[in-house]
């Protein structure tokens, strides 16, 4: 009988949260790109402030947090002060500084290992 081996996984699930100056973002997406640019993956930020990227590349990655593509879901608060759901999406649109929108300018780098939990901390400064 021969040995059978499966090649090592090249991707994994990454979960976590994204904060901007200490406040959780509740709308947007997290984007991971392998350091060599060979693979990438993204996941939505949920209304509870957590994200899940189902197939992030393993190893060193560059990251971006993109909220600008969610601007169309921004809505004024209702008369009682609560956020209004727009387009079937929960959460509140909060723009992040433009530098975080792209992996080349974000300055965000991480090492992704099997079943990683990565909390991303952003600053307006």
PDB file of C-alpha atoms in Angstrom:
ATOM      1  CA  UNK A   1       0.000   0.000   0.000  1.00  0.00           C
ATOM      2  CA  UNK A   2       1.245   3.422  -0.887  1.00  0.00           C
ATOM      3  CA  UNK A   3       1.206   6.453   1.256  1.00  0.00           C
ATOM      4  CA  UNK A   4      -1.065   9.208   0.260  1.00  0.00           C
ATOM      5  CA  UNK A   5      -0.448  12.695   1.404  1.00  0.00           C
ATOM      6  CA  UNK A   6      -2.513  15.735   0.864  1.00  0.00           C
ATOM      7  CA  UNK A   7      -0.738  18.967   0.095  1.00  0.00           C
ATOM      8  CA  UNK A   8      -0.703  21.458   2.947  1.00  0.00           C
ATOM      9  CA  UNK A   9      -3.525  23.971   2.978  1.00  0.00           C
ATOM     10  CA  UNK A  10      -2.785  27.343   1.419  1.00  0.00           C
ATOM     11  CA  UNK A  11      -5.717  29.161   2.986  1.00  0.00           C
ATOM     12  CA  UNK A  12      -7.704  29.314   6.197  1.00  0.00           C
ATOM     13  CA  UNK A  13     -10.571  31.080   7.947  1.00  0.00           C
ATOM     14  CA  UNK A  14      -9.729  34.364   9.671  1.00  0.00           C
ATOM     15  CA  UNK A  15     -12.110  36.048  12.096  1.00  0.00           C
ATOM     16  CA  UNK A  16     -11.902  39.154  14.228  1.00  0.00           C
ATOM     17  CA  UNK A  17     -13.126  42.691  14.593  1.00  0.00           C
ATOM     18  CA  UNK A  18     -12.146  46.092  13.216  1.00  0.00           C
ATOM     19  CA  UNK A  19     -12.008  49.192  15.398  1.00  0.00           C
ATOM     20  CA  UNK A  20     -11.484  52.814  14.438  1.00  0.00           C
ATOM     21  CA  UNK A  21     -10.268  54.898  17.376  1.00  0.00           C
ATOM     22  CA  UNK A  22     -11.668  52.296  19.779  1.00  0.00           C
ATOM     23  CA  UNK A  23     -15.123  51.963  18.185  1.00  0.00           C
ATOM     24  CA  UNK A  24     -16.100  48.803  16.290  1.00  0.00           C
ATOM     25  CA  UNK A  25     -16.900  49.264  12.610  1.00  0.00           C
ATOM     26  CA  UNK A  26     -20.234  47.681  11.689  1.00  0.00           C
ATOM     27  CA  UNK A  27     -20.117  47.967   7.909  1.00  0.00           C
ATOM     28  CA  UNK A  28     -17.424  47.423   5.279  1.00  0.00           C
ATOM     29  CA  UNK A  29     -15.055  44.669   4.273  1.00  0.00           C
ATOM     30  CA  UNK A  30     -11.667  43.288   5.268  1.00  0.00           C
ATOM     31  CA  UNK A  31      -9.295  42.359   2.454  1.00  0.00           C
ATOM     32  CA  UNK A  32      -6.166  40.201   2.806  1.00  0.00           C
ATOM     33  CA  UNK A  33      -3.524  39.786   0.087  1.00  0.00           C
ATOM     34  CA  UNK A  34      -0.545  37.421   0.256  1.00  0.00           C
ATOM     35  CA  UNK A  35       2.712  39.314   0.640  1.00  0.00           C
ATOM     36  CA  UNK A  36       3.816  38.141  -2.816  1.00  0.00           C
ATOM     37  CA  UNK A  37       0.446  39.070  -4.376  1.00  0.00           C
ATOM     38  CA  UNK A  38      -0.310  35.468  -5.362  1.00  0.00           C
ATOM     39  CA  UNK A  39      -3.637  35.159  -3.517  1.00  0.00           C
ATOM     40  CA  UNK A  40      -6.270  37.320  -1.881  1.00  0.00           C
ATOM     41  CA  UNK A  41      -9.569  37.031  -0.018  1.00  0.00           C
ATOM     42  CA  UNK A  42     -12.173  39.289   1.520  1.00  0.00           C
ATOM     43  CA  UNK A  43     -14.963  39.173   4.040  1.00  0.00           C
ATOM     44  CA  UNK A  44     -17.783  41.471   5.121  1.00  0.00           C
ATOM     45  CA  UNK A  45     -17.847  43.279   8.438  1.00  0.00           C
ATOM     46  CA  UNK A  46     -21.123  42.292  10.112  1.00  0.00           C
ATOM     47  CA  UNK A  47     -23.454  44.652  12.005  1.00  0.00           C
ATOM     48  CA  UNK A  48     -22.107  43.181  15.288  1.00  0.00           C
ATOM     49  CA  UNK A  49     -18.646  44.511  14.380  1.00  0.00           C
ATOM     50  CA  UNK A  50     -17.044  41.157  13.578  1.00  0.00           C
ATOM     51  CA  UNK A  51     -15.736  39.904  10.256  1.00  0.00           C
ATOM     52  CA  UNK A  52     -15.018  36.499   8.737  1.00  0.00           C
ATOM     53  CA  UNK A  53     -12.713  35.886   5.786  1.00  0.00           C
ATOM     54  CA  UNK A  54     -13.372  32.273   4.707  1.00  0.00           C
ATOM     55  CA  UNK A  55     -10.326  31.669   2.502  1.00  0.00           C
ATOM     56  CA  UNK A  56      -7.490  33.948   3.598  1.00  0.00           C
ATOM     57  CA  UNK A  57      -4.014  33.066   2.313  1.00  0.00           C
ATOM     58  CA  UNK A  58      -1.678  31.550   4.907  1.00  0.00           C
ATOM     59  CA  UNK A  59       1.556  33.319   5.830  1.00  0.00           C
ATOM     60  CA  UNK A  60       2.432  36.980   5.710  1.00  0.00           C
ATOM     61  CA  UNK A  61      -0.360  39.158   4.339  1.00  0.00           C
ATOM     62  CA  UNK A  62      -1.078  42.803   3.694  1.00  0.00           C
ATOM     63  CA  UNK A  63      -4.524  43.996   4.710  1.00  0.00           C
ATOM     64  CA  UNK A  64      -6.999  46.710   3.812  1.00  0.00           C
ATOM     65  CA  UNK A  65     -10.267  47.798   5.366  1.00  0.00           C
ATOM     66  CA  UNK A  66     -12.686  49.131   2.793  1.00  0.00           C
ATOM     67  CA  UNK A  67     -15.729  51.154   3.713  1.00  0.00           C
ATOM     68  CA  UNK A  68     -16.023  53.559   0.765  1.00  0.00           C
ATOM     69  CA  UNK A  69     -17.926  50.978  -1.300  1.00  0.00           C
ATOM     70  CA  UNK A  70     -20.599  50.956   1.437  1.00  0.00           C
ATOM     71  CA  UNK A  71     -21.231  54.723   1.363  1.00  0.00           C
ATOM     72  CA  UNK A  72     -24.474  54.227  -0.582  1.00  0.00           C
ATOM     73  CA  UNK A  73     -25.871  52.450   2.475  1.00  0.00           C
ATOM     74  CA  UNK A  74     -25.309  55.475   4.727  1.00  0.00           C
ATOM     75  CA  UNK A  75     -28.534  56.853   6.115  1.00  0.00           C
ATOM     76  CA  UNK A  76     -29.535  59.540   8.536  1.00  0.00           C
ATOM     77  CA  UNK A  77     -30.685  58.444  11.961  1.00  0.00           C
ATOM     78  CA  UNK A  78     -34.389  58.103  12.577  1.00  0.00           C
ATOM     79  CA  UNK A  79     -36.282  60.562  14.779  1.00  0.00           C
ATOM     80  CA  UNK A  80     -35.629  58.365  17.823  1.00  0.00           C
ATOM     81  CA  UNK A  81     -31.864  58.551  17.184  1.00  0.00           C
ATOM     82  CA  UNK A  82     -31.369  54.958  16.037  1.00  0.00           C
ATOM     83  CA  UNK A  83     -29.562  54.043  12.817  1.00  0.00           C
ATOM     84  CA  UNK A  84     -31.805  53.230   9.879  1.00  0.00           C
ATOM     85  CA  UNK A  85     -31.248  50.054   7.853  1.00  0.00           C
ATOM     86  CA  UNK A  86     -30.685  50.875   4.179  1.00  0.00           C
ATOM     87  CA  UNK A  87     -30.716  48.395   1.321  1.00  0.00           C
ATOM     88  CA  UNK A  88     -31.314  45.494   3.697  1.00  0.00           C
ATOM     89  CA  UNK A  89     -28.014  46.096   5.482  1.00  0.00           C
ATOM     90  CA  UNK A  90     -27.622  46.585   9.175  1.00  0.00           C
ATOM     91  CA  UNK A  91     -24.782  48.521  10.705  1.00  0.00           C
ATOM     92  CA  UNK A  92     -23.751  52.124  10.410  1.00  0.00           C
ATOM     93  CA  UNK A  93     -21.546  53.500   7.662  1.00  0.00           C
ATOM     94  CA  UNK A  94     -18.354  55.008   9.076  1.00  0.00           C
ATOM     95  CA  UNK A  95     -15.683  56.061   6.581  1.00  0.00           C
ATOM     96  CA  UNK A  96     -12.112  55.035   7.352  1.00  0.00           C
ATOM     97  CA  UNK A  97      -9.133  57.175   6.325  1.00  0.00           C
ATOM     98  CA  UNK A  98      -8.384  56.632   2.650  1.00  0.00           C
ATOM     99  CA  UNK A  99      -4.969  55.059   3.345  1.00  0.00           C
ATOM    100  CA  UNK A 100      -6.667  51.960   4.835  1.00  0.00           C
ATOM    101  CA  UNK A 101      -8.683  51.287   1.668  1.00  0.00           C
ATOM    102  CA  UNK A 102      -5.716  49.731  -0.229  1.00  0.00           C
ATOM    103  CA  UNK A 103      -3.102  47.161   0.810  1.00  0.00           C
ATOM    104  CA  UNK A 104      -0.318  49.270  -0.707  1.00  0.00           C
ATOM    105  CA  UNK A 105      -0.989  52.243   1.561  1.00  0.00           C
ATOM    106  CA  UNK A 106      -2.646  50.786   4.673  1.00  0.00           C
ATOM    107  CA  UNK A 107       0.508  49.757   6.504  1.00  0.00           C
ATOM    108  CA  UNK A 108      -1.452  46.778   7.875  1.00  0.00           C
ATOM    109  CA  UNK A 109       0.483  43.494   7.844  1.00  0.00           C
ATOM    110  CA  UNK A 110      -0.245  40.256   9.663  1.00  0.00           C
ATOM    111  CA  UNK A 111       0.801  36.620   9.735  1.00  0.00           C
ATOM    112  CA  UNK A 112      -2.135  34.317   9.044  1.00  0.00           C
ATOM    113  CA  UNK A 113      -1.956  30.865  10.606  1.00  0.00           C
ATOM    114  CA  UNK A 114      -4.580  28.106  10.736  1.00  0.00           C
ATOM    115  CA  UNK A 115      -7.867  29.447  12.120  1.00  0.00           C
ATOM    116  CA  UNK A 116      -6.440  32.894  12.897  1.00  0.00           C
ATOM    117  CA  UNK A 117      -8.199  35.542  14.946  1.00  0.00           C
ATOM    118  CA  UNK A 118      -6.962  39.001  13.959  1.00  0.00           C
ATOM    119  CA  UNK A 119      -8.382  42.157  15.500  1.00  0.00           C
ATOM    120  CA  UNK A 120      -7.581  45.143  13.310  1.00  0.00           C
ATOM    121  CA  UNK A 121      -7.055  48.509  15.008  1.00  0.00           C
ATOM    122  CA  UNK A 122      -7.288  51.665  12.905  1.00  0.00           C
ATOM    123  CA  UNK A 123      -6.755  55.316  13.771  1.00  0.00           C
ATOM    124  CA  UNK A 124      -7.930  58.549  12.152  1.00  0.00           C
ATOM    125  CA  UNK A 125      -4.491  60.036  12.899  1.00  0.00           C
TER     126      UNK A 125
END
